[in-house]
Structures are given as structure tokens and as C-alpha cells.
Short mmCIF file of C-alpha atoms in Angstrom, two decimals:
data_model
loop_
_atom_site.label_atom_id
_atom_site.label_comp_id
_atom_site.label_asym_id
_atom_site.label_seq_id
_atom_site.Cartn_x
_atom_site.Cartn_y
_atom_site.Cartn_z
CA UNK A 15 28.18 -116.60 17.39
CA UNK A 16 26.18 -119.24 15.28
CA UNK A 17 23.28 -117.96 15.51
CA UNK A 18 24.56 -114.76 14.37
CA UNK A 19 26.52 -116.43 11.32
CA UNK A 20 23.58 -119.25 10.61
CA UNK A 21 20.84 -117.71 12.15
CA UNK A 22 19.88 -121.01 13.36
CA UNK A 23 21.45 -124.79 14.35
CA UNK A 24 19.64 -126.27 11.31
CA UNK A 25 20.96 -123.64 9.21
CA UNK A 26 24.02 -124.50 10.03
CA UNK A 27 23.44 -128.03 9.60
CA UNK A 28 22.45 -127.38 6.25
CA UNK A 29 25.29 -125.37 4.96
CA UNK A 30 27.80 -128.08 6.50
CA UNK A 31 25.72 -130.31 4.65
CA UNK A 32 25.75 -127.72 1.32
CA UNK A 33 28.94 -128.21 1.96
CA UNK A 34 30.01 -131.80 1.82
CA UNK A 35 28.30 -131.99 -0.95
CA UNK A 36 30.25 -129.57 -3.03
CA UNK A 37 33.43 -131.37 -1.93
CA UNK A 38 32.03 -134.81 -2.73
CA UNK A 39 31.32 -133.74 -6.33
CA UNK A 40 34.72 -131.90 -6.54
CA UNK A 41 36.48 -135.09 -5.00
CA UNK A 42 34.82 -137.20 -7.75
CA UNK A 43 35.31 -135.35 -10.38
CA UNK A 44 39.31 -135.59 -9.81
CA UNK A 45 38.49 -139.58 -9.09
CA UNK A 46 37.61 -140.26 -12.22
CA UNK A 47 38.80 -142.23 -15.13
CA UNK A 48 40.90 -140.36 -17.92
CA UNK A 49 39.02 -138.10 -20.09
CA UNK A 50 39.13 -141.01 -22.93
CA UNK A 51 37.58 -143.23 -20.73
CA UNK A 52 34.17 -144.55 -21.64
CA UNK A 53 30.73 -143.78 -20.48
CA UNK A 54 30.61 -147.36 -18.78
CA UNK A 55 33.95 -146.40 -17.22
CA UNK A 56 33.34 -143.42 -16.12
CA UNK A 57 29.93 -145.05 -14.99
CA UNK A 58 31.83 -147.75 -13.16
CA UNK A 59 34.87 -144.95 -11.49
CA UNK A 60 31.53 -142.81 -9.81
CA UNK A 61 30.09 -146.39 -8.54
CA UNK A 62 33.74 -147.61 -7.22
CA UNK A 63 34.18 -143.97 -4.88
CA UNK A 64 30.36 -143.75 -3.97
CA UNK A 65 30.15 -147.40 -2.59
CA UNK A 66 33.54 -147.37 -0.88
CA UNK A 67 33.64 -148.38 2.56
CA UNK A 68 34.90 -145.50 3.71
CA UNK A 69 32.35 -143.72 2.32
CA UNK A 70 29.87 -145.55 3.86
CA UNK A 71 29.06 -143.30 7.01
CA UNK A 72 28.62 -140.71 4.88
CA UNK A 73 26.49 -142.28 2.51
CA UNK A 74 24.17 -143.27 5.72
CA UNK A 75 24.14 -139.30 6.87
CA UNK A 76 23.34 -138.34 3.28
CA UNK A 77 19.71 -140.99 3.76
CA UNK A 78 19.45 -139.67 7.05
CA UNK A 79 19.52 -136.38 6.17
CA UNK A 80 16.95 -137.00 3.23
CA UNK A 81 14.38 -139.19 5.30
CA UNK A 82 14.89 -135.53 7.99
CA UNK A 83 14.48 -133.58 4.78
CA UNK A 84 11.37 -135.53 3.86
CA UNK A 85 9.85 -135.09 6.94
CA UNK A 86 10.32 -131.81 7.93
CA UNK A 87 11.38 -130.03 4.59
CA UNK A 88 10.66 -126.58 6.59
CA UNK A 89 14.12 -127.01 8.06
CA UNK A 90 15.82 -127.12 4.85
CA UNK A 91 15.47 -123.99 2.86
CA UNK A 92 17.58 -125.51 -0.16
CA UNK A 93 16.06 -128.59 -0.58
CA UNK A 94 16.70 -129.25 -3.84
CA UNK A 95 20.54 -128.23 -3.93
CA UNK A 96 20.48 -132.40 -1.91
CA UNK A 97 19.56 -133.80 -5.68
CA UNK A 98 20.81 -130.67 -7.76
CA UNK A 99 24.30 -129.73 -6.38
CA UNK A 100 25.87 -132.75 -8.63
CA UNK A 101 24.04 -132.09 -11.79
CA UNK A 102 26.98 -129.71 -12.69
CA UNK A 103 29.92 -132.14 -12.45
CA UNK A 104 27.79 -134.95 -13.79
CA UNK A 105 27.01 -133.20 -16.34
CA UNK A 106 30.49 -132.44 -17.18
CA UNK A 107 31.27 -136.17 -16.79
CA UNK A 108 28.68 -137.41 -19.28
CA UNK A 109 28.84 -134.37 -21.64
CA UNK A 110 28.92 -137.19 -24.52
CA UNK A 111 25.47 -138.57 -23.49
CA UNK A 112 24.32 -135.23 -22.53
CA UNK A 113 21.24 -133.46 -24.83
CA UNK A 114 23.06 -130.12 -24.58
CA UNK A 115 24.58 -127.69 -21.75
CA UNK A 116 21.44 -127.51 -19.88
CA UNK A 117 20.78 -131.48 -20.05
CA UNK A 118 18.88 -132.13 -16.25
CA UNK A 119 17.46 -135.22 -17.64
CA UNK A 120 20.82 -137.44 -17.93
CA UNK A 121 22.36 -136.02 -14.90
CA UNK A 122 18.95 -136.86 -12.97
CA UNK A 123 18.86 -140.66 -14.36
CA UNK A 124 22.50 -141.19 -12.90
CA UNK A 125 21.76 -139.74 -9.62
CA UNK A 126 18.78 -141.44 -9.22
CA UNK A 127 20.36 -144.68 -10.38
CA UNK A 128 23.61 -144.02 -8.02
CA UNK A 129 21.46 -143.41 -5.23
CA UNK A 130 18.89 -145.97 -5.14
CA UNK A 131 21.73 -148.64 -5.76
CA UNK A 132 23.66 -146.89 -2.76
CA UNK A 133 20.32 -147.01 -0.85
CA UNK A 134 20.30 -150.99 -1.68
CA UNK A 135 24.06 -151.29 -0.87
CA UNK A 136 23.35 -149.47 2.59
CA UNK A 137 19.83 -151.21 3.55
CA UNK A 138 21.61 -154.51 2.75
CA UNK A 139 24.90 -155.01 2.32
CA UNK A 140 24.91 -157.11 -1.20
CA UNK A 141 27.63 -155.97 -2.87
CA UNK A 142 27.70 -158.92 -5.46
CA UNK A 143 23.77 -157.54 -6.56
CA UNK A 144 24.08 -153.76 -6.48
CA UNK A 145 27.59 -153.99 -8.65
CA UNK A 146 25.69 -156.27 -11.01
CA UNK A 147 22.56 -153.91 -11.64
CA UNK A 148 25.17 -151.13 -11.83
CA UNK A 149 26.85 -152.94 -14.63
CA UNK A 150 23.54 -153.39 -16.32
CA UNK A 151 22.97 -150.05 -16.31
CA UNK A 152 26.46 -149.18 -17.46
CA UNK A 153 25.33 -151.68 -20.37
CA UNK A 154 22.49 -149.27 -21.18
CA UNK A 155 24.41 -146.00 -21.54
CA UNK A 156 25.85 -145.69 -24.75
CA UNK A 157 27.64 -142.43 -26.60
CA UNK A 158 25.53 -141.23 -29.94
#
């Protein structure tokens, strides 16, 4: 029956995965500070539900699955919907710092940010570091 619906187990890996990820960026979009909030807030509220503990095993997957990706990037037809599926809600999040509706550039520089410092966090375990460099960064971002 799941080969028939996915056509193959890594197909249906992928569209769990596909999946997750839309209701990650749904989840965080509700997460989030009020719509006043600042940039650096808003910054800091995506930080504070990424690096949860509990959100930790997921976060390790989500590496796991990129390294996979990485290496075999046959098995995953959608490869870019694993950076690109969040661009629209951070986009929508950041619409202030945004250079217009189809802005990939400021969505892209929080990803990457997010997931390098969640790659740190993961690899190592400092807290007290990876909330610091987030804060510099949060320092950096400022509304025109």
C-alpha cells in the first residue's frame, strides 16, 4: 500500500519529512511575539522554540536528514523545499526588513543563521555561546 501511495520508502520518508516541516513553520509562526514586537524579538521568539529541548531530537533528524540529503541527493527529489519550505513564513515574520514580496535574500540570512547556530547548539551543547552570537545577530537586524 506504500509503495502504491509513495512509490517508494524514501518517498515516503521525504513527504513525512515535507511534512514536519510545514508544521514546524506553521507552529512558529503562532509562537511568535505580538505583531508589534521587534525584529530582535521576533529574532529572539524563533531562537527560544528552535533551540528548545524538546525540540532537540528533531533538530538532530533535521542534520541527519541533510548530511543523507548531501550524500545521496538522488533520494530526495525536493531537495530544496529542506532550505525553502520556511522562506514563506519568514518572510511574513520579517516583512519590515524584507526588500519586497519576493525577498529570498533576508529569509535565506535567517535560516542560515538559525541553522548553523542550531548546528553549534547540537554539535556542542553551549548554550551560554550560541544565545550570545544569536543576540549579536539580533543586534545587526534593524527595521529601515
Amino acid at each position: 500500500m506504500l509503495l502504491y501511495d509513495f512509490g517508494s520508502k524514501q518517498e515516503l520518508v521525504a513527504a513525512v519529512l515535507t511534512e514536519a516541516r510545514r508544521r514546524g513553520a506553521e507552529r512558529l509562526a503562532h509562537g511568535l511575539p505580538p505583531s508589534g514586537a521587534t525584529v530582535q524579538e521576533r529574532l529572539r521568539g524563533i531562537w527560544t522554540w528552535l533551540s528548545a529541548p524538546e525540540r532537540a531530537p528533531f533538530v538532530r533528524l533535521l542534520f541527519e536528514v541533510h548530511a543523507d540529503l548531501l550524500a545521496h541527493p538522488e533520494r530526495y527529489p525536493d531537495q530544496a523545499g529542506a532550505v525553502t519550505d520556511w522562506f514563506g513564513p519568514l518572510r511574513t515574520v520579517f516583512a519590515d526588513i524584507a526588500t519586497g514580496n519576493d525577498d529570498a535574500a533576508t529569509p535565506t540570512l535567517v535560516m542560515a543563521v538559525m541553522r548553523g547556530l542550531l548546528f553549534d547548539l547540537t554539535t556542542t551543547g553551549e548554550r551560554e555561546r550560541t544565545d550570545a552570537a544569536l543576540e549579536q545577530f539580533a543586534a545587526l537586524l534593524q527595521a529601515p
